[in-house]
Short mmCIF file of C-alpha atoms in Angstrom, two decimals:
data_model
loop_
_atom_site.label_atom_id
_atom_site.label_comp_id
_atom_site.label_asym_id
_atom_site.label_seq_id
_atom_site.Cartn_x
_atom_site.Cartn_y
_atom_site.Cartn_z
CA MET A 1 107.29 239.83 -188.75
CA PRO A 2 110.74 239.07 -187.26
CA SER A 3 113.28 237.13 -189.27
CA GLN A 4 113.82 233.40 -188.61
CA PRO A 5 117.02 233.85 -186.47
CA ARG A 6 115.37 236.69 -184.51
CA ARG A 7 112.25 234.56 -183.96
CA ARG A 8 114.41 231.68 -182.61
CA LEU A 9 116.22 234.10 -180.31
CA LEU A 10 112.91 235.47 -178.97
CA LEU A 11 111.60 231.93 -178.48
CA ARG A 12 114.77 230.90 -176.63
CA ALA A 13 114.68 234.03 -174.42
CA THR A 14 111.00 233.46 -173.61
CA SER A 15 111.74 229.82 -172.72
CA LEU A 16 114.63 230.80 -170.46
CA LEU A 17 112.48 233.42 -168.70
CA GLY A 18 109.78 230.80 -168.15
CA ILE A 19 112.31 228.34 -166.70
CA ALA A 20 113.78 231.08 -164.49
CA ALA A 21 110.30 232.02 -163.28
CA ILE A 22 109.50 228.40 -162.41
CA ALA A 23 112.86 227.99 -160.69
CA GLY A 24 112.28 231.23 -158.78
CA CYS A 25 109.00 229.86 -157.42
CA ALA A 26 110.64 226.55 -156.49
CA ASP A 27 113.50 228.14 -154.57
CA GLY A 28 111.37 230.14 -152.13
CA ALA A 29 111.87 233.55 -153.74
CA ASP A 30 108.11 234.11 -153.82
CA LEU A 31 107.57 233.30 -150.11
CA PRO A 32 106.76 236.07 -147.63
CA PRO A 33 109.59 236.88 -145.20
CA LEU A 34 109.50 235.20 -141.80
CA PRO A 35 107.97 237.76 -139.42
CA PRO A 36 109.99 238.70 -136.33
CA ASP A 37 108.89 237.06 -133.10
CA ALA A 38 106.59 239.65 -131.57
CA THR A 39 105.96 237.85 -128.29
CA HIS A 40 109.46 238.11 -126.75
CA SER A 41 108.36 235.38 -124.32
CA TYR A 42 108.61 231.78 -125.36
CA ARG A 43 105.28 230.02 -125.80
CA LEU A 44 105.27 226.36 -124.83
CA GLY A 45 104.16 223.74 -127.32
CA THR A 46 103.48 220.05 -127.77
CA GLY A 47 106.68 218.08 -127.20
CA ASP A 48 108.35 220.54 -124.82
CA ASP A 49 109.62 219.03 -121.57
CA ILE A 50 109.02 221.23 -118.53
CA ARG A 51 109.84 221.07 -114.85
CA VAL A 52 107.16 222.13 -112.35
CA ILE A 53 108.47 223.11 -108.93
CA VAL A 54 106.08 223.68 -106.04
CA PHE A 55 108.29 224.98 -103.24
CA ASP A 56 108.24 222.90 -100.03
CA GLN A 57 106.00 220.33 -101.78
CA LYS A 58 108.32 217.67 -103.21
CA GLN A 59 105.43 215.33 -104.02
CA LEU A 60 103.94 217.98 -106.35
CA SER A 61 107.21 218.85 -108.09
CA ALA A 62 108.02 216.82 -111.23
CA ASP A 63 109.02 216.84 -114.89
CA TYR A 64 106.34 216.72 -117.58
CA ARG A 65 106.13 216.49 -121.36
CA ILE A 66 103.42 218.57 -122.97
CA GLY A 67 101.21 216.03 -124.72
CA ASP A 68 99.36 216.13 -128.03
CA SER A 69 96.38 217.71 -126.30
CA GLY A 70 98.60 220.62 -125.19
CA THR A 71 98.26 219.74 -121.53
CA ILE A 72 100.26 218.29 -118.66
CA ASP A 73 98.53 215.97 -116.18
CA LEU A 74 99.26 217.03 -112.60
CA PRO A 75 98.44 214.96 -109.52
CA LEU A 76 95.54 216.51 -107.60
CA LEU A 77 94.73 219.00 -110.39
CA GLY A 78 94.43 216.81 -113.46
CA PRO A 79 95.05 218.29 -116.94
CA VAL A 80 96.50 221.81 -117.05
CA THR A 81 96.76 223.58 -120.41
CA ALA A 82 100.38 224.44 -121.20
CA ALA A 83 100.67 224.74 -125.00
CA GLY A 84 100.45 228.33 -126.15
CA HIS A 85 101.26 229.72 -122.71
CA THR A 86 104.47 231.06 -121.20
CA THR A 87 106.13 229.27 -118.28
CA SER A 88 104.89 232.00 -115.93
CA GLY A 89 101.35 231.59 -117.31
CA VAL A 90 101.42 227.86 -116.57
CA ALA A 91 102.84 228.52 -113.09
CA HIS A 92 99.99 230.98 -112.46
CA ALA A 93 97.38 228.41 -113.62
CA ILE A 94 98.84 225.75 -111.31
CA THR A 95 98.95 228.20 -108.40
CA ALA A 96 95.32 229.20 -108.98
CA GLY A 97 94.25 225.53 -109.22
CA LEU A 98 95.99 224.58 -105.96
CA ILE A 99 94.35 227.51 -104.14
CA ARG A 100 90.90 226.98 -105.73
CA ARG A 101 90.84 223.29 -104.74
CA GLY A 102 92.01 224.10 -101.22
CA PHE A 103 95.23 222.06 -101.34
CA LEU A 104 97.55 224.96 -100.41
CA ARG A 105 96.91 228.48 -99.10
CA ASP A 106 99.84 230.32 -100.65
CA PRO A 107 101.70 228.00 -103.04
CA LYS A 108 104.91 229.18 -104.70
CA VAL A 109 105.14 227.60 -108.13
CA ALA A 110 107.84 227.88 -110.77
CA VAL A 111 107.85 226.34 -114.25
CA GLU A 112 110.96 226.07 -116.41
CA VAL A 113 111.71 224.56 -119.80
CA LYS A 114 113.77 221.42 -119.38
CA SER A 115 114.13 220.77 -123.14
CA TYR A 116 112.54 222.36 -126.18
CA ARG A 117 110.68 220.48 -128.86
CA PRO A 118 113.01 219.64 -131.77
CA PHE A 119 113.32 221.42 -135.10
CA SER A 120 113.49 219.61 -138.44
CA ILE A 121 115.62 220.30 -141.49
CA LEU A 122 115.17 218.88 -144.97
CA GLY A 123 116.33 219.44 -148.50
CA GLU A 124 119.89 220.01 -149.62
CA VAL A 125 121.77 219.17 -146.40
CA ASN A 126 123.96 216.14 -145.76
CA LYS A 127 121.96 214.77 -142.82
CA PRO A 128 118.30 215.85 -143.00
CA GLY A 129 116.24 215.01 -139.94
CA GLN A 130 115.04 216.17 -136.55
CA TYR A 131 117.46 217.74 -134.06
CA PRO A 132 117.33 219.21 -130.53
CA PHE A 133 116.63 222.94 -130.41
CA GLN A 134 118.68 225.44 -128.43
CA PRO A 135 117.75 229.11 -127.94
CA GLY A 136 119.48 231.53 -130.31
CA MET A 137 119.69 229.08 -133.22
CA THR A 138 119.83 230.51 -136.73
CA VAL A 139 119.10 228.83 -140.04
CA LEU A 140 122.85 228.53 -140.61
CA THR A 141 123.31 226.86 -137.21
CA ALA A 142 120.60 224.35 -138.17
CA VAL A 143 122.38 223.63 -141.48
CA SER A 144 125.64 223.12 -139.60
CA ILE A 145 124.03 220.64 -137.21
CA ALA A 146 122.63 218.77 -140.22
CA GLY A 147 126.11 218.24 -141.68
CA GLY A 148 126.32 221.29 -143.94
CA PHE A 149 125.11 222.00 -147.46
CA THR A 150 125.13 219.58 -150.38
CA TYR A 151 126.74 220.81 -153.60
CA ARG A 152 123.26 221.60 -155.03
CA ALA A 153 122.11 223.84 -152.17
CA ILE A 154 121.10 227.47 -152.45
CA GLU A 155 123.11 228.92 -149.56
CA SER A 156 121.47 232.33 -149.27
CA ARG A 157 117.70 231.74 -149.18
CA PHE A 158 115.68 229.18 -147.24
CA GLY A 159 112.13 228.20 -146.43
CA VAL A 160 110.90 227.95 -142.84
CA ILE A 161 107.59 226.27 -142.04
CA ARG A 162 106.18 227.48 -138.74
CA VAL A 163 102.95 226.61 -136.95
CA SER A 164 101.35 229.60 -135.26
CA HIS A 165 97.93 229.45 -133.59
CA GLY A 166 97.34 226.02 -135.14
CA VAL A 167 98.05 227.21 -138.70
CA SER A 168 101.12 226.08 -140.65
CA ARG A 169 102.70 228.67 -142.97
CA GLU A 170 105.87 228.74 -145.04
CA TYR A 171 108.15 231.78 -145.04
CA ARG A 172 111.38 232.94 -146.66
CA ALA A 173 114.45 233.15 -144.43
CA SER A 174 118.11 234.14 -144.66
CA PRO A 175 121.11 232.38 -143.08
CA THR A 176 120.94 234.66 -140.01
CA THR A 177 117.19 234.25 -139.39
CA LEU A 178 116.43 232.94 -135.90
CA ILE A 179 114.43 229.73 -135.83
CA ALA A 180 112.03 228.50 -133.15
CA PRO A 181 111.31 225.10 -131.63
CA GLY A 182 109.13 223.02 -133.94
CA ASP A 183 110.21 224.90 -137.10
CA VAL A 184 110.94 222.98 -140.30
CA VAL A 185 113.88 224.47 -142.24
CA LYS A 186 113.92 223.80 -146.00
CA VAL A 187 117.23 224.13 -147.85
CA MET A 188 116.38 224.76 -151.51
CA GLU A 189 118.04 223.18 -154.54
CA ARG A 190 119.82 225.13 -157.29
CA HIS A 191 118.47 224.48 -160.76
CA PHE A 192 121.37 226.01 -162.70
#
């Protein structure tokens, strides 16, 4: 049986390890790493603003916001699914719909992103909230836009919540990790 001072030391060490383990879980250390974007082509989502251009058909060309249902409502065609598709996929669907309904024989359709859905940032930043997304943004860029770190922030490890195929998952990220439209960046708090 260990002596009284040794027993106190073991108890203190065990307590500190327990606190460190709890803090490790709270700071995102146990999260899986954010997987690289395997698609290489941007997939549209709810809240994106797009521009549909039907060449030589001004009355069919307009700007649209992808609604909660994941669709845009086009004159003559009605709802067209956009969420989850690339801009070229949506252009192809519009082209096929115009031909199928007999409105145009050989329509030329282009779809471009006018503005991306925003990202959100919360936790230990000076101005948490929702901000406009721009391609090429990293976690550190997002922190900068949100006014920088607070004095309690962990500046090397972050959480990113991303919705993929209708499922929300949280991942671990570094300052140089690229974020996507609709992501929620979590800046963790130091406990020591």
